[in-house]
Amino acid sequence: MLRLMTSKDDWPVAIASNDNMDRSSNTLALDCADLFSASDVTPLHPLVHLHFADLTPAFLAVLAPVSVVLPLIFGRHDALEVVEALEAMHYGGHIVVVAPALPDPAMVQRELRAAGPCNRLTLISA
């Protein structure tokens, strides 16, 4: 299980040097139940869990998350679909995509960034 920690120095995976996430503000975790457990250090405060299927523009506007965290692939959805939906909802915060070890994480990050968020998206690969 991948654990995300409070300090970037404590994270067990590499984070892009351009990561400028604000860990003191609202963070929305979409379909991340497998990433966080009760025994894990709560990485981002406050952290709100939600299923992607339940995400609406109204909820996004009310929560106003600074960061959205999501897995690369979950159920019938993948991160590209979620990124495109967030862009369509005019989300302007940081997007963090968590992935297992990938052969070319830089290529995957470029493809996800090309969907609109550019440098607002960081891919974390184990």
mmCIF file with all atom_site columns, C-alpha atoms in Angstrom:
data_model
loop_
_atom_site.group_PDB
_atom_site.id
_atom_site.type_symbol
_atom_site.label_atom_id
_atom_site.label_alt_id
_atom_site.label_comp_id
_atom_site.label_asym_id
_atom_site.label_entity_id
_atom_site.label_seq_id
_atom_site.pdbx_PDB_ins_code
_atom_site.Cartn_x
_atom_site.Cartn_y
_atom_site.Cartn_z
_atom_site.occupancy
_atom_site.B_iso_or_equiv
_atom_site.pdbx_formal_charge
_atom_site.auth_seq_id
_atom_site.auth_comp_id
_atom_site.auth_asym_id
_atom_site.auth_atom_id
_atom_site.pdbx_PDB_model_num
ATOM 1   C CA . MET A 1 1   ? 0.000   0.000  0.000   1.00 0.00 ? 1   MET A CA 1
ATOM 2   C CA . LEU A 1 2   ? 1.275   3.470  -0.876  1.00 0.00 ? 2   LEU A CA 1
ATOM 3   C CA . ARG A 1 3   ? 1.283   5.899  2.047   1.00 0.00 ? 3   ARG A CA 1
ATOM 4   C CA . LEU A 1 4   ? 1.371   9.636  1.500   1.00 0.00 ? 4   LEU A CA 1
ATOM 5   C CA . MET A 1 5   ? 2.978   11.563 4.353   1.00 0.00 ? 5   MET A CA 1
ATOM 6   C CA . THR A 1 6   ? 2.762   15.107 5.659   1.00 0.00 ? 6   THR A CA 1
ATOM 7   C CA . SER A 1 7   ? 6.255   16.136 4.586   1.00 0.00 ? 7   SER A CA 1
ATOM 8   C CA . LYS A 1 8   ? 7.521   15.623 1.040   1.00 0.00 ? 8   LYS A CA 1
ATOM 9   C CA . ASP A 1 9   ? 10.784  14.399 2.619   1.00 0.00 ? 9   ASP A CA 1
ATOM 10  C CA . ASP A 1 10  ? 8.849   11.542 4.279   1.00 0.00 ? 10  ASP A CA 1
ATOM 11  C CA . TRP A 1 11  ? 7.027   10.402 1.150   1.00 0.00 ? 11  TRP A CA 1
ATOM 12  C CA . PRO A 1 12  ? 8.122   6.944  -0.034  1.00 0.00 ? 12  PRO A CA 1
ATOM 13  C CA . VAL A 1 13  ? 7.903   7.975  -3.689  1.00 0.00 ? 13  VAL A CA 1
ATOM 14  C CA . ALA A 1 14  ? 9.470   10.671 -5.816  1.00 0.00 ? 14  ALA A CA 1
ATOM 15  C CA . ILE A 1 15  ? 7.579   13.928 -6.251  1.00 0.00 ? 15  ILE A CA 1
ATOM 16  C CA . ALA A 1 16  ? 8.248   16.262 -9.172  1.00 0.00 ? 16  ALA A CA 1
ATOM 17  C CA . SER A 1 17  ? 10.346  19.272 -8.167  1.00 0.00 ? 17  SER A CA 1
ATOM 18  C CA . ASN A 1 18  ? 7.591   21.608 -9.398  1.00 0.00 ? 18  ASN A CA 1
ATOM 19  C CA . ASP A 1 19  ? 5.183   20.264 -6.750  1.00 0.00 ? 19  ASP A CA 1
ATOM 20  C CA . ASN A 1 20  ? 3.711   23.276 -4.968  1.00 0.00 ? 20  ASN A CA 1
ATOM 21  C CA . MET A 1 21  ? 0.719   21.700 -3.255  1.00 0.00 ? 21  MET A CA 1
ATOM 22  C CA . ASP A 1 22  ? -0.664  23.450 -0.181  1.00 0.00 ? 22  ASP A CA 1
ATOM 23  C CA . ARG A 1 23  ? -1.113  20.679 2.385   1.00 0.00 ? 23  ARG A CA 1
ATOM 24  C CA . SER A 1 24  ? -3.000  22.910 4.841   1.00 0.00 ? 24  SER A CA 1
ATOM 25  C CA . SER A 1 25  ? -6.030  23.392 2.586   1.00 0.00 ? 25  SER A CA 1
ATOM 26  C CA . ASN A 1 26  ? -8.899  21.215 1.383   1.00 0.00 ? 26  ASN A CA 1
ATOM 27  C CA . THR A 1 27  ? -7.865  18.132 -0.547  1.00 0.00 ? 27  THR A CA 1
ATOM 28  C CA . LEU A 1 28  ? -10.312 15.953 -2.437  1.00 0.00 ? 28  LEU A CA 1
ATOM 29  C CA . ALA A 1 29  ? -9.392  12.259 -2.721  1.00 0.00 ? 29  ALA A CA 1
ATOM 30  C CA . LEU A 1 30  ? -11.303 10.610 -5.576  1.00 0.00 ? 30  LEU A CA 1
ATOM 31  C CA . ASP A 1 31  ? -11.637 6.828  -5.287  1.00 0.00 ? 31  ASP A CA 1
ATOM 32  C CA . CYS A 1 32  ? -8.567  6.594  -3.056  1.00 0.00 ? 32  CYS A CA 1
ATOM 33  C CA . ALA A 1 33  ? -9.815  4.132  -0.440  1.00 0.00 ? 33  ALA A CA 1
ATOM 34  C CA . ASP A 1 34  ? -6.926  1.780  -1.239  1.00 0.00 ? 34  ASP A CA 1
ATOM 35  C CA . LEU A 1 35  ? -4.357  4.555  -0.835  1.00 0.00 ? 35  LEU A CA 1
ATOM 36  C CA . PHE A 1 36  ? -5.294  5.649  2.679   1.00 0.00 ? 36  PHE A CA 1
ATOM 37  C CA . SER A 1 37  ? -6.125  3.478  5.687   1.00 0.00 ? 37  SER A CA 1
ATOM 38  C CA . ALA A 1 38  ? -6.969  4.325  9.281   1.00 0.00 ? 38  ALA A CA 1
ATOM 39  C CA . SER A 1 39  ? -3.427  3.399  10.357  1.00 0.00 ? 39  SER A CA 1
ATOM 40  C CA . ASP A 1 40  ? -1.793  5.709  7.829   1.00 0.00 ? 40  ASP A CA 1
ATOM 41  C CA . VAL A 1 41  ? -0.654  9.194  8.614   1.00 0.00 ? 41  VAL A CA 1
ATOM 42  C CA . THR A 1 42  ? -3.298  11.574 7.304   1.00 0.00 ? 42  THR A CA 1
ATOM 43  C CA . PRO A 1 43  ? -1.321  13.291 4.568   1.00 0.00 ? 43  PRO A CA 1
ATOM 44  C CA . LEU A 1 44  ? -3.369  16.317 3.677   1.00 0.00 ? 44  LEU A CA 1
ATOM 45  C CA . HIS A 1 45  ? -5.715  18.227 5.968   1.00 0.00 ? 45  HIS A CA 1
ATOM 46  C CA . PRO A 1 46  ? -8.633  18.272 5.651   1.00 0.00 ? 46  PRO A CA 1
ATOM 47  C CA . LEU A 1 47  ? -8.967  15.282 3.358   1.00 0.00 ? 47  LEU A CA 1
ATOM 48  C CA . VAL A 1 48  ? -12.398 14.611 1.803   1.00 0.00 ? 48  VAL A CA 1
ATOM 49  C CA . HIS A 1 49  ? -13.016 11.205 0.183   1.00 0.00 ? 49  HIS A CA 1
ATOM 50  C CA . LEU A 1 50  ? -15.475 10.946 -2.704  1.00 0.00 ? 50  LEU A CA 1
ATOM 51  C CA . HIS A 1 51  ? -16.252 8.554  -5.534  1.00 0.00 ? 51  HIS A CA 1
ATOM 52  C CA . PHE A 1 52  ? -15.674 10.042 -8.974  1.00 0.00 ? 52  PHE A CA 1
ATOM 53  C CA . ALA A 1 53  ? -19.223 9.058  -9.940  1.00 0.00 ? 53  ALA A CA 1
ATOM 54  C CA . ASP A 1 54  ? -20.507 11.376 -7.172  1.00 0.00 ? 54  ASP A CA 1
ATOM 55  C CA . LEU A 1 55  ? -18.439 14.403 -8.216  1.00 0.00 ? 55  LEU A CA 1
ATOM 56  C CA . THR A 1 56  ? -20.506 17.340 -9.427  1.00 0.00 ? 56  THR A CA 1
ATOM 57  C CA . PRO A 1 57  ? -19.590 20.896 -10.370 1.00 0.00 ? 57  PRO A CA 1
ATOM 58  C CA . ALA A 1 58  ? -21.670 22.115 -7.403  1.00 0.00 ? 58  ALA A CA 1
ATOM 59  C CA . PHE A 1 59  ? -19.794 19.922 -4.905  1.00 0.00 ? 59  PHE A CA 1
ATOM 60  C CA . LEU A 1 60  ? -16.466 20.958 -6.402  1.00 0.00 ? 60  LEU A CA 1
ATOM 61  C CA . ALA A 1 61  ? -17.430 24.635 -6.081  1.00 0.00 ? 61  ALA A CA 1
ATOM 62  C CA . VAL A 1 62  ? -18.527 24.256 -2.455  1.00 0.00 ? 62  VAL A CA 1
ATOM 63  C CA . LEU A 1 63  ? -15.481 22.250 -1.350  1.00 0.00 ? 63  LEU A CA 1
ATOM 64  C CA . ALA A 1 64  ? -13.078 24.393 -3.407  1.00 0.00 ? 64  ALA A CA 1
ATOM 65  C CA . PRO A 1 65  ? -10.195 21.941 -2.989  1.00 0.00 ? 65  PRO A CA 1
ATOM 66  C CA . VAL A 1 66  ? -6.669  23.181 -3.494  1.00 0.00 ? 66  VAL A CA 1
ATOM 67  C CA . SER A 1 67  ? -5.652  19.635 -4.491  1.00 0.00 ? 67  SER A CA 1
ATOM 68  C CA . VAL A 1 68  ? -7.355  16.585 -5.968  1.00 0.00 ? 68  VAL A CA 1
ATOM 69  C CA . VAL A 1 69  ? -5.692  13.190 -5.483  1.00 0.00 ? 69  VAL A CA 1
ATOM 70  C CA . LEU A 1 70  ? -6.673  10.175 -7.577  1.00 0.00 ? 70  LEU A CA 1
ATOM 71  C CA . PRO A 1 71  ? -5.286  6.841  -8.732  1.00 0.00 ? 71  PRO A CA 1
ATOM 72  C CA . LEU A 1 72  ? -4.124  6.362  -12.304 1.00 0.00 ? 72  LEU A CA 1
ATOM 73  C CA . ILE A 1 73  ? -6.667  3.574  -12.890 1.00 0.00 ? 73  ILE A CA 1
ATOM 74  C CA . PHE A 1 74  ? -9.701  2.630  -10.802 1.00 0.00 ? 74  PHE A CA 1
ATOM 75  C CA . GLY A 1 75  ? -12.766 0.614  -11.704 1.00 0.00 ? 75  GLY A CA 1
ATOM 76  C CA . ARG A 1 76  ? -13.968 1.575  -15.168 1.00 0.00 ? 76  ARG A CA 1
ATOM 77  C CA . HIS A 1 77  ? -12.303 4.984  -15.012 1.00 0.00 ? 77  HIS A CA 1
ATOM 78  C CA . ASP A 1 78  ? -8.794  6.230  -15.535 1.00 0.00 ? 78  ASP A CA 1
ATOM 79  C CA . ALA A 1 79  ? -7.022  9.435  -14.576 1.00 0.00 ? 79  ALA A CA 1
ATOM 80  C CA . LEU A 1 80  ? -7.324  10.956 -18.059 1.00 0.00 ? 80  LEU A CA 1
ATOM 81  C CA . GLU A 1 81  ? -11.113 10.768 -17.865 1.00 0.00 ? 81  GLU A CA 1
ATOM 82  C CA . VAL A 1 82  ? -11.091 12.419 -14.428 1.00 0.00 ? 82  VAL A CA 1
ATOM 83  C CA . VAL A 1 83  ? -8.633  15.124 -15.503 1.00 0.00 ? 83  VAL A CA 1
ATOM 84  C CA . GLU A 1 84  ? -10.825 15.948 -18.494 1.00 0.00 ? 84  GLU A CA 1
ATOM 85  C CA . ALA A 1 85  ? -13.900 16.112 -16.227 1.00 0.00 ? 85  ALA A CA 1
ATOM 86  C CA . LEU A 1 86  ? -12.102 18.383 -13.742 1.00 0.00 ? 86  LEU A CA 1
ATOM 87  C CA . GLU A 1 87  ? -11.020 20.674 -16.571 1.00 0.00 ? 87  GLU A CA 1
ATOM 88  C CA . ALA A 1 88  ? -14.606 20.776 -17.894 1.00 0.00 ? 88  ALA A CA 1
ATOM 89  C CA . MET A 1 89  ? -15.713 21.805 -14.386 1.00 0.00 ? 89  MET A CA 1
ATOM 90  C CA . HIS A 1 90  ? -13.129 24.625 -14.497 1.00 0.00 ? 90  HIS A CA 1
ATOM 91  C CA . TYR A 1 91  ? -11.120 23.195 -11.610 1.00 0.00 ? 91  TYR A CA 1
ATOM 92  C CA . GLY A 1 92  ? -7.973  25.278 -11.256 1.00 0.00 ? 92  GLY A CA 1
ATOM 93  C CA . GLY A 1 93  ? -6.157  23.559 -8.386  1.00 0.00 ? 93  GLY A CA 1
ATOM 94  C CA . HIS A 1 94  ? -3.421  20.976 -8.287  1.00 0.00 ? 94  HIS A CA 1
ATOM 95  C CA . ILE A 1 95  ? -4.077  17.402 -9.437  1.00 0.00 ? 95  ILE A CA 1
ATOM 96  C CA . VAL A 1 96  ? -2.027  14.515 -8.055  1.00 0.00 ? 96  VAL A CA 1
ATOM 97  C CA . VAL A 1 97  ? -2.240  11.175 -9.841  1.00 0.00 ? 97  VAL A CA 1
ATOM 98  C CA . VAL A 1 98  ? -0.873  8.179  -7.918  1.00 0.00 ? 98  VAL A CA 1
ATOM 99  C CA . ALA A 1 99  ? 0.336   5.222  -9.958  1.00 0.00 ? 99  ALA A CA 1
ATOM 100 C CA . PRO A 1 100 ? 2.125   1.931  -9.471  1.00 0.00 ? 100 PRO A CA 1
ATOM 101 C CA . ALA A 1 101 ? 5.630   1.601  -10.890 1.00 0.00 ? 101 ALA A CA 1
ATOM 102 C CA . LEU A 1 102 ? 5.499   2.590  -14.556 1.00 0.00 ? 102 LEU A CA 1
ATOM 103 C CA . PRO A 1 103 ? 8.057   1.969  -17.313 1.00 0.00 ? 103 PRO A CA 1
ATOM 104 C CA . ASP A 1 104 ? 7.895   5.624  -18.441 1.00 0.00 ? 104 ASP A CA 1
ATOM 105 C CA . PRO A 1 105 ? 6.196   7.837  -15.823 1.00 0.00 ? 105 PRO A CA 1
ATOM 106 C CA . ALA A 1 106 ? 7.366   11.034 -17.554 1.00 0.00 ? 106 ALA A CA 1
ATOM 107 C CA . MET A 1 107 ? 5.457   10.087 -20.715 1.00 0.00 ? 107 MET A CA 1
ATOM 108 C CA . VAL A 1 108 ? 2.286   9.343  -18.720 1.00 0.00 ? 108 VAL A CA 1
ATOM 109 C CA . GLN A 1 109 ? 2.611   12.664 -16.888 1.00 0.00 ? 109 GLN A CA 1
ATOM 110 C CA . ARG A 1 110 ? 3.015   14.522 -20.205 1.00 0.00 ? 110 ARG A CA 1
ATOM 111 C CA . GLU A 1 111 ? -0.126  12.863 -21.602 1.00 0.00 ? 111 GLU A CA 1
ATOM 112 C CA . LEU A 1 112 ? -2.159  13.735 -18.500 1.00 0.00 ? 112 LEU A CA 1
ATOM 113 C CA . ARG A 1 113 ? -0.863  17.322 -18.481 1.00 0.00 ? 113 ARG A CA 1
ATOM 114 C CA . ALA A 1 114 ? -1.779  17.678 -22.160 1.00 0.00 ? 114 ALA A CA 1
ATOM 115 C CA . ALA A 1 115 ? -5.450  17.252 -21.191 1.00 0.00 ? 115 ALA A CA 1
ATOM 116 C CA . GLY A 1 116 ? -5.361  20.781 -19.808 1.00 0.00 ? 116 GLY A CA 1
ATOM 117 C CA . PRO A 1 117 ? -3.833  21.105 -16.354 1.00 0.00 ? 117 PRO A CA 1
ATOM 118 C CA . CYS A 1 118 ? -0.222  21.436 -17.584 1.00 0.00 ? 118 CYS A CA 1
ATOM 119 C CA . ASN A 1 119 ? 2.052   22.075 -14.569 1.00 0.00 ? 119 ASN A CA 1
ATOM 120 C CA . ARG A 1 120 ? -0.890  21.823 -12.151 1.00 0.00 ? 120 ARG A CA 1
ATOM 121 C CA . LEU A 1 121 ? -0.670  18.018 -12.469 1.00 0.00 ? 121 LEU A CA 1
ATOM 122 C CA . THR A 1 122 ? 1.908   15.813 -10.742 1.00 0.00 ? 122 THR A CA 1
ATOM 123 C CA . LEU A 1 123 ? 2.223   12.090 -11.332 1.00 0.00 ? 123 LEU A CA 1
ATOM 124 C CA . ILE A 1 124 ? 3.561   10.064 -8.395  1.00 0.00 ? 124 ILE A CA 1
ATOM 125 C CA . SER A 1 125 ? 4.805   6.657  -9.428  1.00 0.00 ? 125 SER A CA 1
ATOM 126 C CA . ALA A 1 126 ? 6.000   4.052  -6.895  1.00 0.00 ? 126 ALA A CA 1
#
